[in-house]
CSV table of C-alpha atoms in Angstrom, one decimal:
chain,number,residue,atom,x,y,z
A,1,MET,CA,-58.1,41.5,7.2
A,2,TYR,CA,-54.9,39.7,8.1
A,3,GLU,CA,-54.9,36.8,10.5
A,4,LYS,CA,-52.4,37.3,13.3
A,5,PRO,CA,-49.0,35.7,12.4
A,6,GLN,CA,-47.9,32.7,14.4
A,7,LYS,CA,-44.3,33.1,15.6
A,8,LYS,CA,-43.9,29.3,16.1
A,9,LEU,CA,-44.6,28.8,12.3
A,10,GLY,CA,-42.1,31.5,11.3
A,11,GLN,CA,-44.9,33.5,9.6
A,12,ASN,CA,-43.9,36.8,7.9
A,13,PHE,CA,-46.6,37.8,5.4
A,14,LEU,CA,-45.5,39.6,2.3
A,15,VAL,CA,-47.6,42.8,2.3
A,16,ASP,CA,-45.9,45.0,-0.2
A,17,LYS,CA,-48.2,45.0,-3.3
A,18,ASN,CA,-45.4,46.1,-5.7
A,19,ILE,CA,-43.2,43.2,-4.6
A,20,GLN,CA,-46.1,40.8,-4.9
A,21,GLU,CA,-46.6,41.9,-8.5
A,22,LYS,CA,-42.8,41.8,-9.2
A,23,ILE,CA,-42.7,38.2,-8.0
A,24,ILE,CA,-45.5,37.1,-10.2
A,25,GLU,CA,-44.0,38.9,-13.2
A,26,SER,CA,-40.6,37.3,-12.6
A,27,CYS,CA,-42.1,33.8,-12.6
A,28,ASP,CA,-43.2,34.2,-16.3
A,29,LEU,CA,-46.2,31.9,-15.8
A,30,LYS,CA,-48.4,30.5,-18.5
A,31,ASN,CA,-52.1,29.6,-18.5
A,32,THR,CA,-51.1,25.9,-18.9
A,33,ASP,CA,-49.0,25.9,-15.7
A,34,VAL,CA,-49.8,24.2,-12.5
A,35,VAL,CA,-48.4,26.0,-9.5
A,36,LEU,CA,-47.6,24.5,-6.1
A,37,GLU,CA,-47.7,27.4,-3.6
A,38,ILE,CA,-45.9,26.8,-0.3
A,39,GLY,CA,-47.5,28.6,2.5
A,40,ALA,CA,-50.5,30.5,1.0
A,41,GLY,CA,-50.9,32.5,4.2
A,42,ASN,CA,-53.4,35.3,3.7
A,43,ALA,CA,-53.4,34.7,-0.1
A,44,GLU,CA,-50.9,37.5,-0.8
A,45,LEU,CA,-49.7,35.6,-3.9
A,46,THR,CA,-52.6,33.2,-4.4
A,47,ARG,CA,-54.9,35.8,-5.8
A,48,HIS,CA,-52.3,36.9,-8.4
A,49,LEU,CA,-51.5,33.3,-9.3
A,50,GLU,CA,-55.1,32.3,-9.8
A,51,LYS,CA,-55.4,34.8,-12.7
A,52,LYS,CA,-52.3,33.5,-14.4
A,53,VAL,CA,-52.3,29.7,-14.4
A,54,LYS,CA,-54.4,26.6,-15.0
A,55,LYS,CA,-54.3,25.5,-11.4
A,56,VAL,CA,-53.0,26.5,-8.0
A,57,ILE,CA,-52.3,23.9,-5.4
A,58,ALA,CA,-52.0,26.0,-2.3
A,59,LEU,CA,-50.5,24.4,0.8
A,60,GLU,CA,-51.1,25.9,4.3
A,61,ILE,CA,-50.1,24.3,7.5
A,62,ASP,CA,-51.9,26.9,9.8
A,63,LYS,CA,-55.4,25.5,10.3
A,64,LYS,CA,-56.9,28.9,11.0
A,65,LEU,CA,-55.5,30.3,7.7
A,66,TYR,CA,-56.5,27.1,5.9
A,67,PHE,CA,-60.2,27.5,6.8
A,68,SER,CA,-60.1,31.2,5.9
A,69,LEU,CA,-58.5,30.3,2.5
A,70,LYS,CA,-61.1,27.5,1.9
A,71,GLU,CA,-63.9,30.0,2.6
A,72,ASN,CA,-62.5,32.8,0.4
A,73,PHE,CA,-61.7,30.5,-2.6
A,74,GLU,CA,-64.7,28.2,-2.4
A,75,ALA,CA,-66.0,29.4,-5.7
A,76,PHE,CA,-62.7,29.1,-7.6
A,77,SER,CA,-62.5,25.9,-9.5
A,78,ASN,CA,-58.8,26.2,-10.3
A,79,ILE,CA,-57.6,26.6,-6.7
A,80,GLN,CA,-57.0,23.6,-4.4
A,81,ILE,CA,-56.3,24.4,-0.7
A,82,ILE,CA,-54.6,21.7,1.3
A,83,ASN,CA,-53.9,21.8,5.0
A,84,ILE,CA,-50.5,20.1,5.2
A,85,ASP,CA,-46.8,20.6,6.0
A,86,ILE,CA,-44.8,20.9,2.7
A,87,LEU,CA,-42.3,18.4,4.2
A,88,LYS,CA,-45.0,15.7,4.2
A,89,TYR,CA,-46.5,16.6,0.8
A,90,LYS,CA,-45.6,14.3,-2.2
A,91,ILE,CA,-45.7,16.0,-5.6
A,92,LYS,CA,-47.6,13.9,-8.1
A,93,GLN,CA,-47.6,16.1,-11.2
A,94,LYS,CA,-45.3,18.6,-13.0
A,95,VAL,CA,-45.5,21.9,-11.1
A,96,ILE,CA,-43.8,25.3,-10.8
A,97,VAL,CA,-43.1,25.9,-7.1
A,98,VAL,CA,-43.8,29.4,-5.7
A,99,GLY,CA,-43.5,30.3,-2.0
A,100,ASN,CA,-42.4,32.6,0.7
A,101,LEU,CA,-40.6,30.2,3.0
A,102,PRO,CA,-40.3,30.5,6.8
A,103,TYR,CA,-36.6,31.2,7.5
A,104,TYR,CA,-36.2,28.5,10.1
A,105,ILE,CA,-37.2,25.7,7.8
A,106,SER,CA,-36.0,26.9,4.3
A,107,THR,CA,-33.1,24.5,4.0
A,108,PRO,CA,-35.2,21.3,4.7
A,109,ILE,CA,-37.9,22.5,2.2
A,110,ILE,CA,-35.3,23.1,-0.5
A,111,GLU,CA,-33.8,19.6,0.2
A,112,HIS,CA,-37.4,18.1,0.1
A,113,LEU,CA,-38.0,19.8,-3.3
A,114,ILE,CA,-34.7,18.5,-4.7
A,115,LYS,CA,-35.7,15.0,-3.8
A,116,GLN,CA,-38.9,15.4,-5.8
A,117,ARG,CA,-37.2,17.2,-8.7
A,118,LYS,CA,-38.6,15.0,-11.4
A,119,PHE,CA,-42.0,16.7,-10.8
A,120,VAL,CA,-40.6,20.2,-10.6
A,121,LYS,CA,-40.2,22.5,-13.6
A,122,GLU,CA,-38.9,25.5,-11.7
A,123,ILE,CA,-38.7,26.8,-8.1
A,124,PHE,CA,-39.3,30.5,-7.2
A,125,ILE,CA,-38.9,31.1,-3.5
A,126,THR,CA,-38.4,34.0,-1.1
A,127,ILE,CA,-35.8,33.1,1.5
A,128,GLN,CA,-33.4,34.8,3.9
A,129,LYS,CA,-30.9,36.9,1.9
A,130,GLU,CA,-27.9,35.2,3.7
A,131,LEU,CA,-29.1,31.7,2.7
A,132,ALA,CA,-29.8,32.8,-0.9
A,133,GLU,CA,-26.3,34.2,-1.2
A,134,ARG,CA,-24.9,30.9,0.2
A,135,ILE,CA,-26.8,28.9,-2.4
A,136,VAL,CA,-25.5,30.9,-5.4
A,137,ALA,CA,-22.0,31.3,-3.9
A,138,SER,CA,-18.8,30.7,-5.9
A,139,PRO,CA,-15.5,29.2,-4.7
A,140,ASN,CA,-13.1,31.5,-2.8
A,141,THR,CA,-15.9,33.4,-1.1
A,142,LYS,CA,-16.9,33.2,2.6
A,143,GLU,CA,-20.5,32.2,1.5
A,144,TYR,CA,-19.4,29.1,-0.4
A,145,SER,CA,-20.3,25.9,1.4
A,146,SER,CA,-21.3,22.3,1.1
A,147,PHE,CA,-24.9,23.4,0.8
A,148,SER,CA,-23.9,25.6,-2.2
A,149,CYS,CA,-22.4,22.6,-3.9
A,150,PHE,CA,-25.4,20.4,-3.1
A,151,VAL,CA,-28.0,22.8,-4.5
A,152,GLN,CA,-25.9,23.8,-7.5
A,153,PHE,CA,-25.4,20.1,-8.4
A,154,TYR,CA,-29.1,19.7,-9.0
A,155,ASN,CA,-30.1,23.2,-10.1
A,156,GLU,CA,-29.1,26.3,-12.0
A,157,CYS,CA,-29.4,29.0,-9.3
A,158,LYS,CA,-30.0,32.7,-9.6
A,159,ILE,CA,-31.1,35.5,-7.2
A,160,LEU,CA,-33.6,37.5,-9.2
A,161,PHE,CA,-33.8,40.4,-6.7
A,162,HIS,CA,-33.6,41.3,-3.0
A,163,ILE,CA,-36.5,42.3,-0.8
A,164,LYS,CA,-36.3,44.7,2.1
A,165,ARG,CA,-37.5,43.5,5.5
A,166,ASN,CA,-40.1,46.2,5.8
A,167,CYS,CA,-42.0,44.6,2.9
A,168,PHE,CA,-43.2,41.9,5.4
A,169,TYR,CA,-45.5,41.8,8.4
A,170,PRO,CA,-44.3,41.4,11.0
A,171,VAL,CA,-41.0,42.9,10.0
A,172,PRO,CA,-38.3,40.3,10.3
A,173,LYS,CA,-34.8,41.1,11.5
A,174,VAL,CA,-33.1,40.5,8.1
A,175,ASP,CA,-33.7,41.1,4.4
A,176,SER,CA,-34.9,38.5,2.0
A,177,SER,CA,-34.1,37.4,-1.6
A,178,PHE,CA,-36.2,36.0,-4.4
A,179,LEU,CA,-34.5,33.0,-5.8
A,180,ARG,CA,-35.0,30.9,-8.9
A,181,LEU,CA,-33.9,27.3,-9.0
A,182,THR,CA,-34.1,25.5,-12.3
A,183,PRO,CA,-33.6,21.8,-11.9
A,184,ARG,CA,-31.0,20.3,-14.2
A,185,LEU,CA,-32.5,17.8,-16.6
A,186,TYR,CA,-29.2,15.9,-16.6
A,187,PRO,CA,-27.2,16.5,-13.4
A,188,LYS,CA,-23.4,16.6,-13.7
A,189,LYS,CA,-21.8,13.2,-14.4
A,190,VAL,CA,-20.5,11.6,-11.2
A,191,LYS,CA,-19.6,7.9,-10.5
A,192,ASP,CA,-20.9,7.8,-6.9
A,193,LYS,CA,-23.1,10.7,-5.6
A,194,ASP,CA,-22.9,9.4,-2.0
A,195,LEU,CA,-19.1,9.5,-2.2
A,196,LEU,CA,-19.2,13.0,-3.8
A,197,PHE,CA,-21.3,14.5,-1.1
A,198,LYS,CA,-19.5,12.7,1.7
A,199,ILE,CA,-16.2,14.3,0.4
A,200,ILE,CA,-17.8,17.7,0.1
A,201,ARG,CA,-19.4,17.6,3.6
A,202,THR,CA,-16.3,16.3,5.2
A,203,SER,CA,-14.1,18.9,3.4
A,204,PHE,CA,-16.2,21.9,4.5
A,205,GLN,CA,-16.2,20.9,8.1
A,206,LYS,CA,-12.7,22.4,8.2
A,207,ARG,CA,-12.9,24.6,5.1
A,208,ARG,CA,-9.8,26.7,5.9
A,209,LYS,CA,-7.5,23.6,6.4
A,210,VAL,CA,-5.6,21.9,3.6
A,211,LEU,CA,-7.9,19.5,1.8
A,212,LYS,CA,-5.8,16.4,2.1
A,213,ASN,CA,-5.7,16.8,5.8
A,214,THR,CA,-9.5,17.3,6.2
A,215,LEU,CA,-10.1,14.1,4.2
A,216,LYS,CA,-7.3,11.9,5.8
A,217,GLU,CA,-9.8,10.0,8.0
A,218,LEU,CA,-12.0,9.3,5.0
A,219,ILE,CA,-9.5,8.6,2.2
A,220,PRO,CA,-5.8,7.5,2.2
A,221,GLN,CA,-3.4,10.4,1.9
A,222,GLU,CA,-1.7,8.9,-1.1
A,223,THR,CA,-5.0,8.5,-3.0
A,224,ILE,CA,-5.9,12.1,-2.4
A,225,GLN,CA,-2.4,13.4,-3.4
A,226,ASN,CA,-2.4,11.3,-6.6
A,227,ALA,CA,-5.9,12.6,-7.5
A,228,LEU,CA,-4.9,16.2,-6.9
A,229,ALA,CA,-1.8,15.8,-9.0
A,230,LYS,CA,-3.8,14.3,-11.9
A,231,LEU,CA,-6.2,17.3,-11.7
A,232,ASN,CA,-3.2,19.8,-11.6
A,233,LEU,CA,-4.5,21.0,-8.2
A,234,SER,CA,-2.1,22.2,-5.5
A,235,PRO,CA,-1.3,19.7,-2.8
A,236,THR,CA,-2.0,22.5,-0.3
A,237,ILE,CA,-5.4,23.5,-1.8
A,238,ARG,CA,-8.2,24.2,0.7
A,239,PRO,CA,-11.8,23.0,0.3
A,240,GLU,CA,-13.2,26.5,-0.2
A,241,ASN,CA,-10.9,26.9,-3.3
A,242,LEU,CA,-12.4,23.9,-5.2
A,243,SER,CA,-15.3,24.4,-7.6
A,244,LEU,CA,-18.2,21.9,-7.8
A,245,ASP,CA,-16.6,20.5,-11.0
A,246,ASP,CA,-13.3,20.0,-9.1
A,247,PHE,CA,-15.1,18.1,-6.4
A,248,ILE,CA,-16.8,15.9,-9.0
A,249,GLU,CA,-13.6,15.1,-10.8
A,250,LEU,CA,-11.8,14.5,-7.5
A,251,SER,CA,-14.5,12.1,-6.3
A,252,ASN,CA,-14.5,10.2,-9.7
A,253,LEU,CA,-10.8,9.7,-9.5
A,254,ILE,CA,-11.0,8.5,-5.9
A,255,TYR,CA,-13.9,6.2,-6.8
A,256,HIS,CA,-11.6,4.5,-9.4
A,257,ASN,CA,-8.9,4.1,-6.8
A,258,THR,CA,-10.8,2.7,-3.9
């Protein structure tokens, strides 16, 4: 019997059995893996995970659901249920992350996982389709953003499949996507990450304007123009036209000239 979803926690339970199985199959889990499950809910995925892996660390912020999970899995030695917000949880061992993320907090959760990437082997998450498409977006598309660059800098990103909204209860207003993020063992070489992401964020605040104009309050015009020329990029190029590698090369040149 499902507990009543709490709107304030953004709960939409994945109730479609076929999609549950497809998710587990896509994760390609091994019996030596430790899985960190974000938002165990009514154990829609927990029961499947338990059969596949060495251990499941299931996080659930909802106290009512937490006590229900504790009762249902009391006899399972390979399942640990923790009543905590994922944003307050510190990962202390190598894990594969699996979760159906609340839409309203998906971005902070992804950022939180990236900060703890040294303990993360892979991330498999269900998120709003629009956000997933923004994460995997390429230059010259409307979805491409500073967040695309941030996530792609640290991960290889791939949408594995889309999930219709009627696979959830209650039914959300939008469709979802199942996304795989594979942390890069060696992120792309950059001289100053803070400078790189400052340039990217500032650029995308006015994505349709000429890059040298969007950055003029951050970096001298002459420095930007010289860097663009060295990279054989047009002086009238716009932020949305630059790839992540372009931004990295640009920031490295600016670093050496400031």
